[in-house]
Coordinates of C-alpha atoms and ligand atoms in Angstrom, one line a residue:
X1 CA 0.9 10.3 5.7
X2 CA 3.8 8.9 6.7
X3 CA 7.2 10.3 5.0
X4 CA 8.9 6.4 4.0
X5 CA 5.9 6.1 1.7
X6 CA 6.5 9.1 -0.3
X7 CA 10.3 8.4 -0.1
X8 CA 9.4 4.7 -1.8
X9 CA 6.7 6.0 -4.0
X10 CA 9.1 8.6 -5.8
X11 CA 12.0 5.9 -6.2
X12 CA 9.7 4.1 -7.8
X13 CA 8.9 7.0 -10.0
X14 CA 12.8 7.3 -10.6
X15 CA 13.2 4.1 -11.2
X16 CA 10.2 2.7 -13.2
X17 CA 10.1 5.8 -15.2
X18 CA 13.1 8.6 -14.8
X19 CA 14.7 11.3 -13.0
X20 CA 13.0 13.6 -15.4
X21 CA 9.8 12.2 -14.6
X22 CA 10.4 12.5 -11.2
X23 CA 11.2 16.3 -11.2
X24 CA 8.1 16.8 -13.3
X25 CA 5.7 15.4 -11.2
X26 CA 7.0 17.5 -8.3
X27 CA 6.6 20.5 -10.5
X28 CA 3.6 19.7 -11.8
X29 CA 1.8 18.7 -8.2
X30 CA 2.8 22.2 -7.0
X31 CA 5.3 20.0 -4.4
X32 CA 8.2 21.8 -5.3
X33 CA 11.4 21.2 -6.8
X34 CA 12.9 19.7 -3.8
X35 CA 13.0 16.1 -3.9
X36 CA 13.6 15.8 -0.2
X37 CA 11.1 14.1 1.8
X38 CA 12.1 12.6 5.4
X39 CA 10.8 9.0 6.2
X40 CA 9.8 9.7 9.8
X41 CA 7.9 13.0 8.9
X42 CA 4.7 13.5 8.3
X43 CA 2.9 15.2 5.3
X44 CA -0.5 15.9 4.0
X45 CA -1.9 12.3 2.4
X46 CA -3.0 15.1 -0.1
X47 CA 0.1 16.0 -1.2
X48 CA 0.0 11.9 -2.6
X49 CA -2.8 11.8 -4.6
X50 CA -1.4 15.1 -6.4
X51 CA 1.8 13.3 -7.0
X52 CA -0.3 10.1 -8.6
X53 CA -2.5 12.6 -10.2
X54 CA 0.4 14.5 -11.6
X55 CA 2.0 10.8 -12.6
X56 CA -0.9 10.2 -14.6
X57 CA -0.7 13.2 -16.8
X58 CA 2.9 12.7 -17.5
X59 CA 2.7 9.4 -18.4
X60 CA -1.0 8.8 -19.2
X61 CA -1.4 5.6 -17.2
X62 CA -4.6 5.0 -15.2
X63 CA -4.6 6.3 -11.5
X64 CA -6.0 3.1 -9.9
X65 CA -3.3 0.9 -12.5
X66 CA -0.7 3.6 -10.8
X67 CA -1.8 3.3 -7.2
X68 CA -1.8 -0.7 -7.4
X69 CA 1.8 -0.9 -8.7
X70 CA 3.2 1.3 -6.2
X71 CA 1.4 -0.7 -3.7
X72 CA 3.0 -4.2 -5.0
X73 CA 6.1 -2.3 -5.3
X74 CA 6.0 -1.2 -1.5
X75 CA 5.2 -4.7 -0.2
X76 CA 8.5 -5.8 -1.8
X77 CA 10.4 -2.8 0.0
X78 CA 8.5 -3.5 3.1
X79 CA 10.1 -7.3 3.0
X80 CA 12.9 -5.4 3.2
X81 CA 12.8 -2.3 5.3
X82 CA 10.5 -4.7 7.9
X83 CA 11.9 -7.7 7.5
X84 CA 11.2 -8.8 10.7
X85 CA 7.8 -8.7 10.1
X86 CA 8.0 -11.5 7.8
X87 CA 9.5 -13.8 10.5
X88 CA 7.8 -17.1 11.2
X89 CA 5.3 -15.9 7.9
X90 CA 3.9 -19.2 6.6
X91 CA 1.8 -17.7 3.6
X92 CA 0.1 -14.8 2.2
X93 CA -3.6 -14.9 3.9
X94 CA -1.5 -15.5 7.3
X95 CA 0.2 -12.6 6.5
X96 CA -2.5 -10.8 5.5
X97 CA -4.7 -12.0 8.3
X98 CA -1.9 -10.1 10.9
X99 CA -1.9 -7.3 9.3
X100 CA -4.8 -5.3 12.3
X101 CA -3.9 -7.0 14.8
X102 CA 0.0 -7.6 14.4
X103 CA 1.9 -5.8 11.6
X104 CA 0.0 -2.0 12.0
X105 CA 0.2 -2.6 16.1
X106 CA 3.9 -2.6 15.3
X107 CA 4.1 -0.1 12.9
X108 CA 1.8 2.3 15.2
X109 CA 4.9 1.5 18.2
X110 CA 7.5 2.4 15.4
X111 CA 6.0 5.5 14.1
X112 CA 3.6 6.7 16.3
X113 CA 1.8 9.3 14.5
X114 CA 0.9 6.9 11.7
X115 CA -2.3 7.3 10.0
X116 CA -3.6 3.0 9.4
X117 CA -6.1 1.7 8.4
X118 CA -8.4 -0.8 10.1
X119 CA -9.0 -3.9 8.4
X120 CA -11.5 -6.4 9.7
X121 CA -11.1 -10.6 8.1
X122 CA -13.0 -13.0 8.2
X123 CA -11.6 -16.5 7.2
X124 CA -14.4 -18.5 5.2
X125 CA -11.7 -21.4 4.7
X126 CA -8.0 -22.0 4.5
X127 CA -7.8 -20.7 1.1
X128 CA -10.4 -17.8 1.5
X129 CA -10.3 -14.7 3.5
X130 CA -12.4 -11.6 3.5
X131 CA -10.5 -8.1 4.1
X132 CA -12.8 -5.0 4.9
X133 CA -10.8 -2.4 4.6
X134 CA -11.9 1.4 6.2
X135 CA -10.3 4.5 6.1
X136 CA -10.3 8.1 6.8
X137 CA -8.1 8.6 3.1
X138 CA -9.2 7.2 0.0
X139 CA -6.3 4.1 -0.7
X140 CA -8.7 1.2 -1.4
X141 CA -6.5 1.4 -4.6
X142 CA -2.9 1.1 -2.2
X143 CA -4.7 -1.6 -0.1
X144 CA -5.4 -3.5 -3.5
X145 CA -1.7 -3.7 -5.1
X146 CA -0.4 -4.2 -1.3
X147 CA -3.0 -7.4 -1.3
X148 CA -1.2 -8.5 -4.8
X149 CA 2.2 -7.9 -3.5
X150 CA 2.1 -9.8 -0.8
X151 CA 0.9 -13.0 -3.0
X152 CA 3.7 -12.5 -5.2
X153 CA 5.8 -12.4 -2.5
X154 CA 4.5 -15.8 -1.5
X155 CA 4.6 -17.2 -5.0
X156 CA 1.1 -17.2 -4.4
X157 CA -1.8 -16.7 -7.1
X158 CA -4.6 -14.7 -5.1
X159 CA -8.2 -14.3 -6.6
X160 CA -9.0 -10.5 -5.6
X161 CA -12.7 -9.5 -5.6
X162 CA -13.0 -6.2 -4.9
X163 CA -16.7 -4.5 -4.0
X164 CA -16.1 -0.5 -3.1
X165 CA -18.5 0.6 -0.8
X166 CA -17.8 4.0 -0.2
X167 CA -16.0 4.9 -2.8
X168 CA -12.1 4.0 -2.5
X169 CA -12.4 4.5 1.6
X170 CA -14.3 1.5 2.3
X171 CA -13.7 -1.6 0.7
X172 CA -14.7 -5.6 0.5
X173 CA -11.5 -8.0 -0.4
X174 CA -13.0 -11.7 -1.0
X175 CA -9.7 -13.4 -1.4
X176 CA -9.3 -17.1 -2.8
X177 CA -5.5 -18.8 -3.1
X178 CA -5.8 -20.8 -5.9
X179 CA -2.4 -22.3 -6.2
X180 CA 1.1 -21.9 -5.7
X181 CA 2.7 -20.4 -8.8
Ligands
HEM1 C1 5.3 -5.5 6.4 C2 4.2 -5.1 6.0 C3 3.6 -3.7 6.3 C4 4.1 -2.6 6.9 C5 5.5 -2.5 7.5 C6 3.2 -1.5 6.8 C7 3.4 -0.3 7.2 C8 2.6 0.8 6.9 C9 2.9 2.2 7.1 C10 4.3 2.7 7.7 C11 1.9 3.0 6.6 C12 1.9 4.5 6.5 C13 1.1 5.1 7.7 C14 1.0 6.6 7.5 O1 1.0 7.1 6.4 O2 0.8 7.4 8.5 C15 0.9 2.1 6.1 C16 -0.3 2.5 5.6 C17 -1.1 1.6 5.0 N1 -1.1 0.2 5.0 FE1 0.3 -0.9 5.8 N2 2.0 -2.0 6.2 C18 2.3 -3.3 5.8 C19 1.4 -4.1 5.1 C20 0.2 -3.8 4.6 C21 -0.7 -4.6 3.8 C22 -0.3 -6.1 3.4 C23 -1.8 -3.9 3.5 C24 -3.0 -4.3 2.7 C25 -3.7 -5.3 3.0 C26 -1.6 -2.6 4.1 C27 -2.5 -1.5 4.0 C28 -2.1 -0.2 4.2 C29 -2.9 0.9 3.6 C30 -4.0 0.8 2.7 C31 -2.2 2.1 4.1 C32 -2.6 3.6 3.8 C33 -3.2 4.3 4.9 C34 -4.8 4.3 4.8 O3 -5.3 3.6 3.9 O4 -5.4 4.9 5.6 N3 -0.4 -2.5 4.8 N4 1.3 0.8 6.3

């Protein structure tokens, strides 16, 4: 897994929580106490799910509530660190729509030993799309609060139906836009 989504996940730690909390999970996860990872490196998806794991028992928040924030939060840094992904964006099941065939292509060119996803949609009707998300690594959870995000970010109220199929590796997104918020 890709270094810039530990780097965002543990200033989100820092910031949403503290410093302390940061150090702690690092500790606790058997990462060390080195808070240095490197955006374009590569490290075990593992060594995430101990650092939610070890989140969890620090602050006693859920793991799938955990896993969905930090994905909403990392939409909003990926309007950022991306932005040219959001040219030309029109709304969020667009958006959402691009993500195999568009957004990942281009992140796969950027970083090319990133691990993605593969995501197949279908679109029932304007306001209803269908994500199937599949994986090798268990972040239905990540795909979930990525999903929410991006609404957000669209000022966009998104029904989410979510049906796990395999556990968190393969999962079924029935999404309805229900109105402008
Ligand atoms: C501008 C928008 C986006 C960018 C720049 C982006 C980029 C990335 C990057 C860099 C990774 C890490 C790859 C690795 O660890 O090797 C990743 C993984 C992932 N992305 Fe995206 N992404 C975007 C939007 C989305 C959205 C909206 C979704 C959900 C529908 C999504 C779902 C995922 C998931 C679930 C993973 C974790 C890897 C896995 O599940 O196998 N991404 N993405």
């Amino acid at each position: 897994m890709l270094g810039v989504v530990f780097t965002e996940f543990m200033e989100m730690v820092e910031t949403e929580f503290s410093f302390d909390t940061a150090d702690e999970i690092l500790e606790l996860s058997g990462i060390g106490g080195d808070r240095g990872f490197t955006a374009v490196q590569d490290y075990d998806h593992n060594d995430m799910v101990r650092l939610v794991a070890a989140l969890h028992k620090v602050t006693g928040l859920e793991i799938d509530t955990l896993i969905m924030t930090f994905g909403s939060h990392l939409f909003s840094r990926f309007r950022v660190t991306h932005a040219q992904f959001f040219d030309g964006a029109t709304g969020s099941l667009e958006f959402l729509e691009n993500i195999e065939e568009y957004i990942h292509v281009e992140v796969k060119k950027l970083y090319p030993n990133a691990e993605l996803p593969t995501f197949r949609c279908i679109r029932h009707a304007p306001d209803r799309l269908e994500m199937n998300y599949s994986s090798t690594r268990p972040f239905g959870d990540l795909a979930h609060g990525l999903i929410r995000g991006c609404g957000d970010h669209f000022g966009e109220s998104l029904n989410i139906i979510r049906n796990d199929q395999d556990g968190p590796m393969k999962v079924q997104f029935l999404i309805t836009r229900e109105a402008a918020v």
